[in-house]
Short mmCIF file of C-alpha atoms in Angstrom, two decimals:
data_model
loop_
_atom_site.label_atom_id
_atom_site.label_comp_id
_atom_site.label_asym_id
_atom_site.label_seq_id
_atom_site.Cartn_x
_atom_site.Cartn_y
_atom_site.Cartn_z
CA MET A 1 -69.35 109.02 104.51
CA SER A 2 -66.29 110.14 106.40
CA ASP A 3 -62.94 111.45 105.27
CA THR A 4 -61.34 108.15 106.17
CA ASN A 5 -63.08 106.44 103.24
CA THR A 6 -60.33 105.09 101.02
CA ALA A 7 -62.37 102.77 98.84
CA VAL A 8 -62.73 105.35 96.07
CA PRO A 9 -59.96 105.27 93.51
CA VAL A 10 -57.71 108.30 93.55
CA SER A 11 -56.52 109.55 90.21
CA ASP A 12 -55.81 113.19 90.94
CA THR A 13 -52.84 114.43 92.86
CA GLU A 14 -54.97 116.23 95.45
CA PRO A 15 -55.25 114.56 98.83
CA LEU A 16 -58.46 112.56 99.28
CA THR A 17 -59.67 114.74 102.14
CA VAL A 18 -59.70 117.78 99.86
CA ARG A 19 -61.45 115.93 97.04
CA LEU A 20 -64.20 114.59 99.30
CA ARG A 21 -65.20 118.18 100.12
CA ASP A 22 -65.48 118.99 96.43
CA VAL A 23 -69.05 118.64 95.15
CA GLY A 24 -67.65 117.88 91.69
CA PHE A 25 -66.12 114.68 93.02
CA TRP A 26 -69.52 113.48 94.24
CA ALA A 27 -71.09 114.48 90.95
CA ASP A 28 -68.57 112.40 88.99
CA TRP A 29 -69.42 109.37 91.10
CA ALA A 30 -73.16 110.02 91.43
CA ALA A 31 -74.23 106.55 90.29
CA VAL A 32 -71.78 104.74 92.57
CA VAL A 33 -72.66 106.92 95.55
CA GLY A 34 -76.35 106.40 94.81
CA LEU A 35 -75.98 102.63 94.51
CA ILE A 36 -74.07 102.38 97.80
CA ALA A 37 -76.53 104.66 99.62
CA LEU A 38 -79.51 102.76 98.23
CA SER A 39 -77.99 99.41 99.17
CA ILE A 40 -77.47 100.55 102.74
CA VAL A 41 -81.04 101.85 103.04
CA PHE A 42 -82.57 98.70 101.54
CA PHE A 43 -80.32 96.43 103.60
CA ILE A 44 -81.48 98.10 106.80
CA ALA A 45 -85.11 97.88 105.67
CA THR A 46 -84.93 94.27 104.54
CA PRO A 47 -81.88 92.04 105.06
CA ALA A 48 -83.07 89.90 102.12
CA PHE A 49 -81.75 92.65 99.83
CA LEU A 50 -78.06 91.87 100.25
CA THR A 51 -78.27 88.08 100.26
CA VAL A 52 -76.10 86.33 97.67
CA GLY A 53 -79.19 84.99 95.91
CA ASN A 54 -80.80 88.39 95.57
CA VAL A 55 -77.63 90.06 94.32
CA GLU A 56 -77.25 87.29 91.71
CA ALA A 57 -80.87 87.74 90.63
CA MET A 58 -80.41 91.51 90.38
CA LEU A 59 -77.31 91.16 88.23
CA VAL A 60 -79.14 88.76 85.89
CA ALA A 61 -82.12 91.11 85.73
CA ALA A 62 -79.80 94.04 84.96
CA ALA A 63 -77.78 92.31 82.21
CA ILE A 64 -80.08 93.27 79.31
CA LEU A 65 -80.28 96.89 80.45
CA VAL A 66 -76.48 97.05 80.85
CA VAL A 67 -75.94 95.90 77.26
CA LEU A 68 -78.47 98.43 75.94
CA ALA A 69 -77.04 101.22 78.10
CA VAL A 70 -73.53 100.60 76.77
CA GLY A 71 -74.83 100.97 73.20
CA GLN A 72 -76.72 104.10 74.22
CA THR A 73 -73.53 105.49 75.81
CA PHE A 74 -71.67 105.29 72.50
CA VAL A 75 -74.44 107.22 70.76
CA ILE A 76 -74.84 109.82 73.50
CA ALA A 77 -71.07 110.34 73.66
CA THR A 78 -71.34 111.68 70.08
CA ALA A 79 -74.13 114.05 71.21
CA GLY A 80 -76.77 111.82 69.61
CA ILE A 81 -79.55 109.75 71.14
CA ASP A 82 -80.91 106.36 70.10
CA LEU A 83 -84.64 106.32 70.82
CA SER A 84 -85.03 103.17 68.73
CA VAL A 85 -82.83 100.99 70.94
CA ALA A 86 -85.68 99.05 72.61
CA SER A 87 -87.72 98.60 69.41
CA THR A 88 -84.58 97.46 67.64
CA MET A 89 -84.13 94.86 70.35
CA THR A 90 -87.76 93.78 69.95
CA LEU A 91 -87.28 93.42 66.20
CA GLY A 92 -84.14 91.33 66.76
CA ALA A 93 -86.02 89.12 69.22
CA VAL A 94 -88.92 88.64 66.81
CA MET A 95 -86.56 87.77 63.94
CA LEU A 96 -84.85 85.25 66.21
CA GLY A 97 -88.23 83.74 67.06
CA TRP A 98 -89.31 83.76 63.42
CA ALA A 99 -86.21 81.86 62.34
CA SER A 100 -86.41 79.46 65.27
CA SER A 101 -90.06 78.63 64.60
CA ARG A 102 -89.08 77.74 61.04
CA GLY A 103 -86.61 75.21 62.30
CA TRP A 104 -83.42 77.21 61.81
CA ASN A 105 -80.40 76.22 63.80
CA ILE A 106 -80.39 78.32 66.97
CA ALA A 107 -76.98 79.87 66.20
CA LEU A 108 -78.24 81.00 62.80
CA ALA A 109 -81.45 82.31 64.36
CA CYS A 110 -79.44 84.35 66.88
CA ALA A 111 -77.21 85.64 64.08
CA LEU A 112 -80.27 86.72 62.12
CA GLY A 113 -81.59 88.59 65.15
CA VAL A 114 -78.30 90.45 65.61
CA LEU A 115 -78.12 91.13 61.87
CA ALA A 116 -81.64 92.59 61.78
CA SER A 117 -80.90 94.86 64.74
CA GLY A 118 -77.55 95.84 63.26
CA VAL A 119 -79.22 96.81 59.99
CA VAL A 120 -81.63 99.09 61.86
CA GLY A 121 -78.66 100.68 63.63
CA LEU A 122 -76.81 101.10 60.34
CA ALA A 123 -79.88 102.75 58.81
CA ASN A 124 -80.04 105.13 61.78
CA GLY A 125 -76.38 106.02 61.29
CA LEU A 126 -76.67 106.57 57.54
CA LEU A 127 -79.76 108.74 57.93
CA VAL A 128 -78.13 110.84 60.63
CA ALA A 129 -74.73 111.17 58.93
CA LYS A 130 -75.62 111.30 55.23
CA GLY A 131 -79.27 112.35 55.39
CA ARG A 132 -78.44 115.28 57.69
CA ILE A 133 -81.51 114.65 59.82
CA THR A 134 -81.46 115.24 63.58
CA ASP A 135 -80.67 112.12 65.65
CA PHE A 136 -83.84 112.57 67.65
CA ILE A 137 -86.11 112.53 64.60
CA VAL A 138 -84.35 109.68 62.80
CA THR A 139 -84.45 107.36 65.79
CA LEU A 140 -88.00 108.42 66.66
CA GLY A 141 -88.93 107.25 63.17
CA THR A 142 -87.05 103.95 63.43
CA LEU A 143 -88.56 103.42 66.91
CA SER A 144 -91.95 103.31 65.28
CA ALA A 145 -90.87 101.49 62.14
CA ALA A 146 -88.95 98.77 63.98
CA SER A 147 -91.75 98.05 66.44
CA GLY A 148 -94.21 97.98 63.55
CA ALA A 149 -91.99 95.59 61.61
CA ALA A 150 -91.79 93.37 64.69
CA LEU A 151 -95.59 93.25 64.83
CA VAL A 152 -95.84 92.48 61.11
CA ILE A 153 -93.29 89.65 61.23
CA SER A 154 -94.72 88.10 64.38
CA ASP A 155 -98.34 88.78 63.42
CA GLY A 156 -98.60 90.35 66.86
CA LYS A 157 -98.18 87.03 68.63
CA PRO A 158 -95.46 85.74 70.93
CA VAL A 159 -93.52 82.64 69.82
CA GLN A 160 -92.01 80.12 72.20
CA VAL A 161 -88.33 79.54 71.55
CA PRO A 162 -87.48 76.15 73.02
CA SER A 163 -83.70 75.97 72.91
CA THR A 164 -81.38 74.26 75.34
CA PHE A 165 -78.63 76.68 74.31
CA LEU A 166 -80.73 79.71 75.26
CA LEU A 167 -81.97 78.02 78.41
CA ARG A 168 -78.36 77.48 79.48
CA LEU A 169 -77.54 81.07 78.61
CA ALA A 170 -80.37 82.23 80.88
CA SER A 171 -79.87 79.88 83.81
CA GLY A 172 -76.25 78.69 83.65
CA THR A 173 -73.69 80.15 86.03
CA VAL A 174 -69.95 80.42 86.42
CA GLY A 175 -69.41 80.66 90.15
CA PRO A 176 -72.02 83.10 91.40
CA PHE A 177 -72.45 84.86 88.05
CA GLY A 178 -75.03 83.94 85.42
CA TYR A 179 -73.85 83.63 81.82
CA SER A 180 -75.90 86.67 80.86
CA VAL A 181 -74.05 88.69 83.52
CA LEU A 182 -70.73 87.58 82.04
CA VAL A 183 -71.91 88.57 78.55
CA ALA A 184 -72.81 92.02 79.85
CA ALA A 185 -69.47 92.30 81.66
CA VAL A 186 -67.51 91.37 78.52
CA VAL A 187 -69.50 93.94 76.51
CA ALA A 188 -68.73 96.62 79.11
CA VAL A 189 -65.00 95.83 79.20
CA LEU A 190 -64.69 95.80 75.39
CA ALA A 191 -66.62 99.07 75.21
CA HIS A 192 -64.36 100.66 77.81
CA VAL A 193 -61.25 99.59 75.90
CA ALA A 194 -62.70 100.81 72.59
CA LEU A 195 -63.64 104.18 74.06
CA PHE A 196 -60.52 104.95 76.06
CA ARG A 197 -57.68 102.87 74.64
CA THR A 198 -58.10 103.23 70.88
CA ARG A 199 -57.90 105.91 68.23
CA PHE A 200 -61.52 105.10 67.42
CA GLY A 201 -62.50 106.17 70.93
CA VAL A 202 -60.59 109.44 70.71
CA HIS A 203 -62.21 110.27 67.38
CA LEU A 204 -65.62 109.32 68.77
CA LEU A 205 -65.33 111.62 71.78
CA ALA A 206 -63.92 114.38 69.57
CA THR A 207 -66.96 114.07 67.30
CA GLY A 208 -69.21 114.39 70.30
CA GLY A 209 -67.28 117.29 71.81
CA ASP A 210 -67.34 119.48 68.72
CA ARG A 211 -68.29 117.96 65.41
CA GLU A 212 -67.07 120.83 63.22
CA SER A 213 -63.68 121.10 64.92
CA ALA A 214 -63.26 117.34 64.79
CA ARG A 215 -63.97 117.35 61.07
CA ALA A 216 -61.49 120.20 60.55
CA MET A 217 -58.91 118.08 62.36
CA GLY A 218 -59.47 115.29 59.86
CA VAL A 219 -61.75 113.06 61.92
CA ASN A 220 -64.27 111.15 59.81
CA THR A 221 -67.26 112.41 61.81
CA ASP A 222 -69.83 110.88 59.46
CA GLY A 223 -68.09 107.53 59.83
CA MET A 224 -68.16 107.94 63.62
CA LYS A 225 -71.92 108.60 63.61
CA ILE A 226 -72.56 105.55 61.42
CA ALA A 227 -70.29 103.46 63.65
CA VAL A 228 -71.95 104.40 66.96
CA TYR A 229 -75.48 103.75 65.71
CA THR A 230 -74.41 100.43 64.22
CA ILE A 231 -72.77 99.48 67.52
CA SER A 232 -75.97 100.43 69.35
CA GLY A 233 -78.01 98.32 66.92
CA VAL A 234 -75.74 95.28 67.20
CA LEU A 235 -75.78 95.52 71.00
CA ALA A 236 -79.58 95.75 70.86
CA GLY A 237 -79.44 92.49 68.87
CA LEU A 238 -77.26 90.93 71.55
CA ALA A 239 -79.72 92.16 74.17
CA ALA A 240 -82.48 90.53 72.11
CA ILE A 241 -80.76 87.15 72.48
CA LEU A 242 -80.50 87.68 76.25
CA LEU A 243 -84.17 88.72 76.37
CA VAL A 244 -85.40 85.68 74.42
CA ALA A 245 -83.22 83.45 76.57
CA ARG A 246 -84.60 85.02 79.74
CA ILE A 247 -88.29 84.65 78.99
CA GLY A 248 -88.08 81.62 76.68
CA ALA A 249 -90.09 83.38 74.00
CA ALA A 250 -89.89 86.11 71.39
CA GLU A 251 -92.53 88.76 71.94
CA PRO A 252 -93.41 91.79 69.83
CA ALA A 253 -93.83 93.79 73.09
CA ALA A 254 -93.05 97.50 72.96
CA ASN A 255 -90.43 97.33 75.72
CA THR A 256 -90.54 101.12 76.12
CA ALA A 257 -89.27 100.77 79.68
CA PHE A 258 -85.95 99.58 78.27
CA LEU A 259 -85.63 102.72 76.15
CA LEU A 260 -86.34 105.09 79.03
CA ASN A 261 -84.17 103.12 81.44
CA SER A 262 -81.25 103.00 78.99
CA VAL A 263 -81.28 106.78 78.71
CA ALA A 264 -81.76 107.12 82.46
CA ALA A 265 -78.84 104.76 83.14
CA VAL A 266 -76.58 106.80 80.86
CA VAL A 267 -77.60 110.07 82.53
CA LEU A 268 -77.20 108.52 85.98
CA GLY A 269 -73.75 107.43 84.85
CA GLY A 270 -72.70 111.03 84.36
CA VAL A 271 -72.47 110.94 80.56
CA SER A 272 -73.18 114.37 79.12
CA LEU A 273 -76.16 114.50 76.78
CA PHE A 274 -74.21 117.14 74.85
CA GLY A 275 -71.56 114.59 73.97
CA GLY A 276 -67.81 114.51 74.26
CA ARG A 277 -67.52 113.15 77.77
CA GLY A 278 -68.55 110.01 79.51
CA THR A 279 -67.51 106.67 80.92
CA ILE A 280 -68.65 103.09 80.50
CA ILE A 281 -68.56 102.20 84.19
CA GLY A 282 -70.96 105.08 84.96
CA PRO A 283 -73.88 103.84 82.82
CA VAL A 284 -73.22 100.25 83.92
CA VAL A 285 -73.56 101.29 87.55
CA GLY A 286 -76.54 103.45 86.56
CA ALA A 287 -78.27 100.38 85.12
CA LEU A 288 -77.49 98.42 88.30
CA LEU A 289 -78.85 101.30 90.38
CA LEU A 290 -82.17 101.35 88.50
CA THR A 291 -82.51 97.58 88.80
CA ALA A 292 -81.63 97.62 92.51
CA LEU A 293 -84.14 100.39 93.13
CA VAL A 294 -87.06 98.44 91.67
CA ASN A 295 -85.86 95.21 93.29
CA GLY A 296 -85.68 96.80 96.73
CA LEU A 297 -89.07 98.47 96.42
CA THR A 298 -90.63 95.14 95.36
CA LEU A 299 -88.95 93.27 98.23
CA LEU A 300 -90.31 95.88 100.62
CA GLY A 301 -93.78 95.50 99.13
CA VAL A 302 -94.04 99.18 98.24
CA SER A 303 -97.28 99.79 96.37
CA GLN A 304 -96.99 99.38 92.62
CA PHE A 305 -98.05 102.93 91.91
CA TYR A 306 -95.24 104.47 93.98
CA GLN A 307 -92.44 102.64 92.21
CA PRO A 308 -92.32 104.77 89.04
CA VAL A 309 -92.45 107.88 91.23
CA ALA A 310 -89.40 106.71 93.16
CA VAL A 311 -87.52 105.90 89.94
CA GLY A 312 -88.31 109.34 88.53
CA ILE A 313 -87.11 111.12 91.67
CA VAL A 314 -83.82 109.20 91.72
CA VAL A 315 -83.11 109.95 88.05
CA VAL A 316 -83.80 113.66 88.42
CA LEU A 317 -81.77 113.90 91.65
CA ALA A 318 -78.83 112.23 89.93
CA ALA A 319 -79.14 114.53 86.95
CA LEU A 320 -79.13 117.51 89.34
CA LEU A 321 -75.96 116.20 90.95
CA THR A 322 -74.21 115.75 87.60
CA ARG A 323 -74.65 119.50 87.00
CA PHE A 324 -71.82 119.99 89.47
CA GLN A 325 -69.43 117.87 87.45
CA ARG A 326 -66.01 119.38 87.02
CA MET B 1 -105.65 100.43 79.69
CA THR B 2 -105.14 99.04 83.16
CA SER B 3 -105.82 95.68 84.69
CA GLY B 4 -107.97 97.31 87.39
CA ALA B 5 -111.24 95.53 86.53
CA ARG B 6 -109.61 92.08 86.34
CA LEU B 7 -107.85 92.61 89.67
CA ASP B 8 -111.00 93.91 91.30
CA GLY B 9 -112.93 90.89 90.09
CA PHE B 10 -110.28 88.56 91.41
CA LYS B 11 -110.13 90.31 94.78
CA LYS B 12 -113.91 90.17 95.08
CA ALA B 13 -114.01 86.46 94.28
CA VAL B 14 -111.30 85.48 96.77
CA SER B 15 -112.02 87.88 99.60
CA GLY B 16 -112.22 86.00 102.85
CA LYS B 17 -110.72 82.89 101.27
CA LEU B 18 -107.22 84.01 100.38
CA ASP B 19 -104.77 86.56 101.74
CA ILE B 20 -103.54 88.87 99.01
CA VAL B 21 -100.13 89.97 100.20
CA GLN B 22 -98.83 92.14 97.38
CA THR B 23 -99.82 93.63 94.05
CA VAL B 24 -97.16 94.64 91.51
CA SER B 25 -97.42 96.28 88.14
CA ALA B 26 -95.67 94.54 85.24
CA ASP B 27 -97.29 96.42 82.33
CA TRP B 28 -98.63 93.24 80.65
CA ASP B 29 -94.99 92.37 79.98
CA ARG B 30 -93.46 88.91 80.38
CA GLN B 31 -89.95 90.09 81.21
CA LYS B 32 -91.13 92.58 83.85
CA ALA B 33 -93.38 89.97 85.42
CA LEU B 34 -90.47 87.54 85.54
CA THR B 35 -88.28 90.08 87.33
CA ALA B 36 -91.00 91.11 89.78
CA ALA B 37 -92.00 87.50 90.53
CA THR B 38 -88.35 86.60 91.16
CA ASP B 39 -88.16 89.39 93.74
CA ILE B 40 -91.49 88.48 95.35
CA LEU B 41 -90.63 84.78 95.61
CA ARG B 42 -87.46 85.79 97.45
CA ALA B 43 -89.21 88.19 99.81
CA ARG B 44 -92.07 85.80 100.60
CA PRO B 45 -90.89 82.19 100.74
CA GLY B 46 -94.30 80.95 101.93
CA LEU B 47 -96.22 82.31 98.95
CA LYS B 48 -98.82 79.92 97.55
CA GLY B 49 -99.71 81.44 94.22
CA PHE B 50 -99.99 84.29 91.75
CA PHE B 51 -102.86 85.78 89.83
CA ALA B 52 -101.83 87.64 86.66
CA ALA B 53 -104.12 89.86 84.63
CA ASN B 54 -102.88 88.44 81.34
CA ASP B 55 -101.21 85.26 80.10
CA ASP B 56 -97.95 86.94 79.07
CA MET B 57 -97.31 88.00 82.65
CA GLY B 58 -98.51 84.60 83.86
CA LEU B 59 -95.92 82.88 81.67
CA GLY B 60 -93.20 85.18 82.98
CA ILE B 61 -94.18 84.22 86.53
CA VAL B 62 -94.07 80.52 85.59
CA ARG B 63 -90.50 81.02 84.39
CA ALA B 64 -89.56 82.80 87.63
CA ILE B 65 -90.99 79.91 89.65
CA GLN B 66 -88.99 77.40 87.60
CA ASN B 67 -85.81 79.47 88.05
CA ALA B 68 -86.42 79.56 91.80
CA GLY B 69 -86.76 75.76 91.86
CA LYS B 70 -90.34 75.96 93.11
CA ALA B 71 -92.09 74.39 90.13
CA GLY B 72 -95.31 72.73 91.24
CA LYS B 73 -95.23 74.42 94.65
CA VAL B 74 -96.50 77.83 93.62
CA LYS B 75 -99.63 78.15 91.49
CA VAL B 76 -100.22 80.66 88.73
CA ILE B 77 -103.53 81.64 87.18
CA SER B 78 -103.75 84.16 84.39
CA VAL B 79 -106.31 85.54 81.99
CA ASP B 80 -106.86 85.33 78.19
CA GLY B 81 -106.28 81.74 77.10
CA ILE B 82 -103.64 82.52 74.45
CA LYS B 83 -102.03 79.60 72.63
CA ASP B 84 -98.78 79.62 74.63
CA ALA B 85 -100.71 79.71 77.90
CA LEU B 86 -102.87 76.73 76.95
CA GLU B 87 -99.77 74.80 75.95
CA SER B 88 -98.17 75.70 79.26
CA VAL B 89 -101.28 74.44 81.07
CA GLY B 90 -101.03 71.24 79.04
CA GLN B 91 -97.43 70.82 80.20
CA GLY B 92 -98.47 71.25 83.81
CA GLN B 93 -96.68 74.58 84.27
CA LEU B 94 -99.34 77.28 84.28
CA THR B 95 -102.05 76.16 86.72
CA ALA B 96 -104.96 77.59 84.77
CA THR B 97 -105.94 80.32 82.36
CA VAL B 98 -109.27 82.11 82.19
CA SER B 99 -110.62 82.70 78.72
CA GLN B 100 -113.19 85.17 77.52
CA TYR B 101 -115.33 85.07 74.42
CA PRO B 102 -114.94 88.29 72.47
CA TYR B 103 -117.40 87.09 69.83
CA SER B 104 -120.20 86.72 72.33
CA ILE B 105 -119.23 89.83 74.24
CA GLY B 106 -119.42 91.82 71.01
CA GLN B 107 -122.76 90.25 70.22
CA MET B 108 -124.09 91.21 73.62
CA GLY B 109 -122.88 94.78 73.14
CA MET B 110 -124.69 95.08 69.84
CA GLU B 111 -127.84 93.58 71.35
CA ALA B 112 -127.75 96.19 74.08
CA LEU B 113 -127.43 98.97 71.52
CA GLN B 114 -130.31 97.59 69.49
CA GLY B 115 -132.36 97.41 72.66
CA ARG B 116 -131.68 101.09 73.31
CA ARG B 117 -132.80 101.95 69.82
CA VAL B 118 -136.21 100.42 70.28
CA ARG B 119 -136.32 101.89 73.79
CA GLN B 120 -136.12 98.63 75.55
CA ALA B 121 -134.48 98.80 78.93
CA ALA B 122 -131.04 97.26 78.61
CA PRO B 123 -129.40 95.98 81.80
CA ARG B 124 -126.60 98.18 83.05
CA GLN B 125 -124.29 95.30 83.53
CA ARG B 126 -124.34 91.77 82.31
CA ARG B 127 -121.81 89.08 82.87
CA GLY B 128 -120.17 87.84 79.70
CA PRO B 129 -119.21 84.23 79.26
CA SER B 130 -115.81 83.03 80.38
CA ALA B 131 -114.13 79.72 80.95
CA ALA B 132 -111.13 78.46 82.85
CA GLY B 133 -108.90 75.78 81.41
CA ASP B 134 -106.78 73.75 83.79
CA GLN B 135 -104.74 70.59 83.75
CA GLY B 136 -107.24 68.32 85.46
CA ARG B 137 -110.00 69.04 83.01
CA ARG B 138 -108.08 69.04 79.81
CA ARG B 139 -105.55 66.53 78.68
CA GLN B 140 -105.55 67.27 74.99
CA GLY B 141 -104.08 70.03 72.90
CA HIS B 142 -105.12 73.63 73.08
CA GLN B 143 -107.49 73.34 70.09
CA GLN B 144 -110.20 72.12 72.40
CA LEU B 145 -110.94 75.39 74.10
CA PRO B 146 -114.55 76.02 73.12
CA GLU B 147 -115.32 78.30 70.26
CA ALA B 148 -117.66 81.18 70.65
CA VAL B 149 -120.95 80.46 72.29
CA ARG B 150 -123.52 79.44 69.74
CA LEU B 151 -125.48 82.34 68.34
CA LEU B 152 -128.39 83.29 70.49
CA ARG B 153 -131.28 85.31 69.20
CA ARG B 154 -131.32 87.51 72.25
CA PRO B 155 -128.19 86.98 74.28
CA LEU B 156 -129.04 89.71 76.74
CA GLN B 157 -132.40 88.39 77.70
CA GLY B 158 -131.16 84.89 77.64
CA ALA B 159 -127.92 85.55 79.43
CA ARG B 160 -128.86 83.21 82.19
CA ARG B 161 -129.25 80.44 79.69
CA LEU B 162 -125.90 81.08 78.01
CA THR B 163 -124.17 77.83 77.45
CA ILE B 164 -120.75 77.19 76.13
CA ALA B 165 -120.50 74.53 73.50
CA ARG B 166 -118.46 71.94 75.27
CA HIS B 167 -116.26 69.86 73.06
CA PRO B 168 -115.44 66.34 74.13
CA GLY B 169 -112.29 66.15 76.19
CA THR B 170 -111.95 69.87 76.89
CA GLY B 171 -110.66 71.17 80.13
CA VAL B 172 -113.11 73.96 80.49
CA ILE B 173 -115.24 75.01 83.38
CA GLN B 174 -118.39 76.71 82.24
CA SER B 175 -119.22 80.18 83.27
CA PRO B 176 -120.09 81.24 85.89
CA ALA B 177 -118.12 78.61 87.77
CA PRO B 178 -115.46 80.32 89.87
CA ALA B 179 -112.08 80.23 88.22
CA ALA B 180 -109.76 80.31 91.15
CA GLU B 181 -111.54 78.67 94.01
CA GLU B 182 -108.77 76.42 95.25
CA HIS B 183 -105.79 78.60 94.47
CA HIS B 184 -104.16 80.64 97.17
CA VAL B 185 -102.40 83.89 96.75
#
């Protein structure tokens, strides 16, 4: 990159040339820088990477992770962590499939899925806020309980969900963008507005920054904890709808990759695991980066065993870079 | 648990007949297989088919092929013979699924242990029964996949004589007929 790069938004009063020499600037934009660098490398290696079709496919593949990562961002911004996010999604998907296989209307089935996931999120929030148990332990417990419940309800078997509505959700497009991409985009925009343009967002970040001080200032910190976990649960339910639509079935699969990738996307996006600071655009780009990385490696035919190694290296490098955040 | 043995068996059976161009890991997961197959179909437009180590991944690949508008042009064979896979075969989507017979495999295992107990030499390796269901051979519902092989008094000694009860109208090739002879990867 040269000093003549003007594509990066300027918010500070310093001249761009000064800011580009500041390592903190690069740290703040780690995910974006990583995504651009990766795109250039993959495009040189295989021109198929930046074709319209491949970019569309990547966005569709990333939609579920984006929705989960946004929910995870809310939780992590309050210095918590939602380890149950993927299992909660699985439970929502299984409930959707359960209702659908009993002849429920598809809208009701989807609502039941979101409700089930939301209830798990609410339970997380109540246990953390009122039960005074560490976030990590509570969500570790619900991770296991929700995936177990999904196995019980589904009897361990996948169910086909034949629905024209879900099929259209998975394959329909507006211009170049799939419906699922638009859903993820709307979620991200609403989350950004909620976090940075409302009192709720200010209270949320205050809770994450310093819970005791926030409480002394009159912020309902318990309410904030309950709210963020419920949001994460509801978004996991929404992700469940996207997942069932994508594969055409509801599976009691563990989906652990979604959990790890949602945390990785949030970290890549420069959100502090200690709470109090973060963005929505960061984790969204982080999710795109992780998806693009696996996509590019697959297009290149890189051996299956090297792919997780590459993902791990990228996540740790990005985390190293975020240490230099201002 | 990895799919190593299933992949090795497949590679051995098709070596010299098919070119295997790429192997990807999808962790037995339908969604991951869908994503990976979407990428592979884009990178290799001339691809003839996929082999998946379980039916869940096979069904994800089927979906990717449909999304890419290549239904019927790219073949998919997977392993297990779960209900959804057999239905998919019936609908002409999944090309074929290879089913094993856990009942008989368990029986053979116990026979081997019993043989050890009375100091009989048990064979180190013995092929268990399997069957492939495909569209051409089965036109009815999935219920027709054969049940466990009938009980044999000594399955190990009689392994060569193992027969699979063949129900009328089933689409099942008996073991040890090759499962993927005409499918190209």
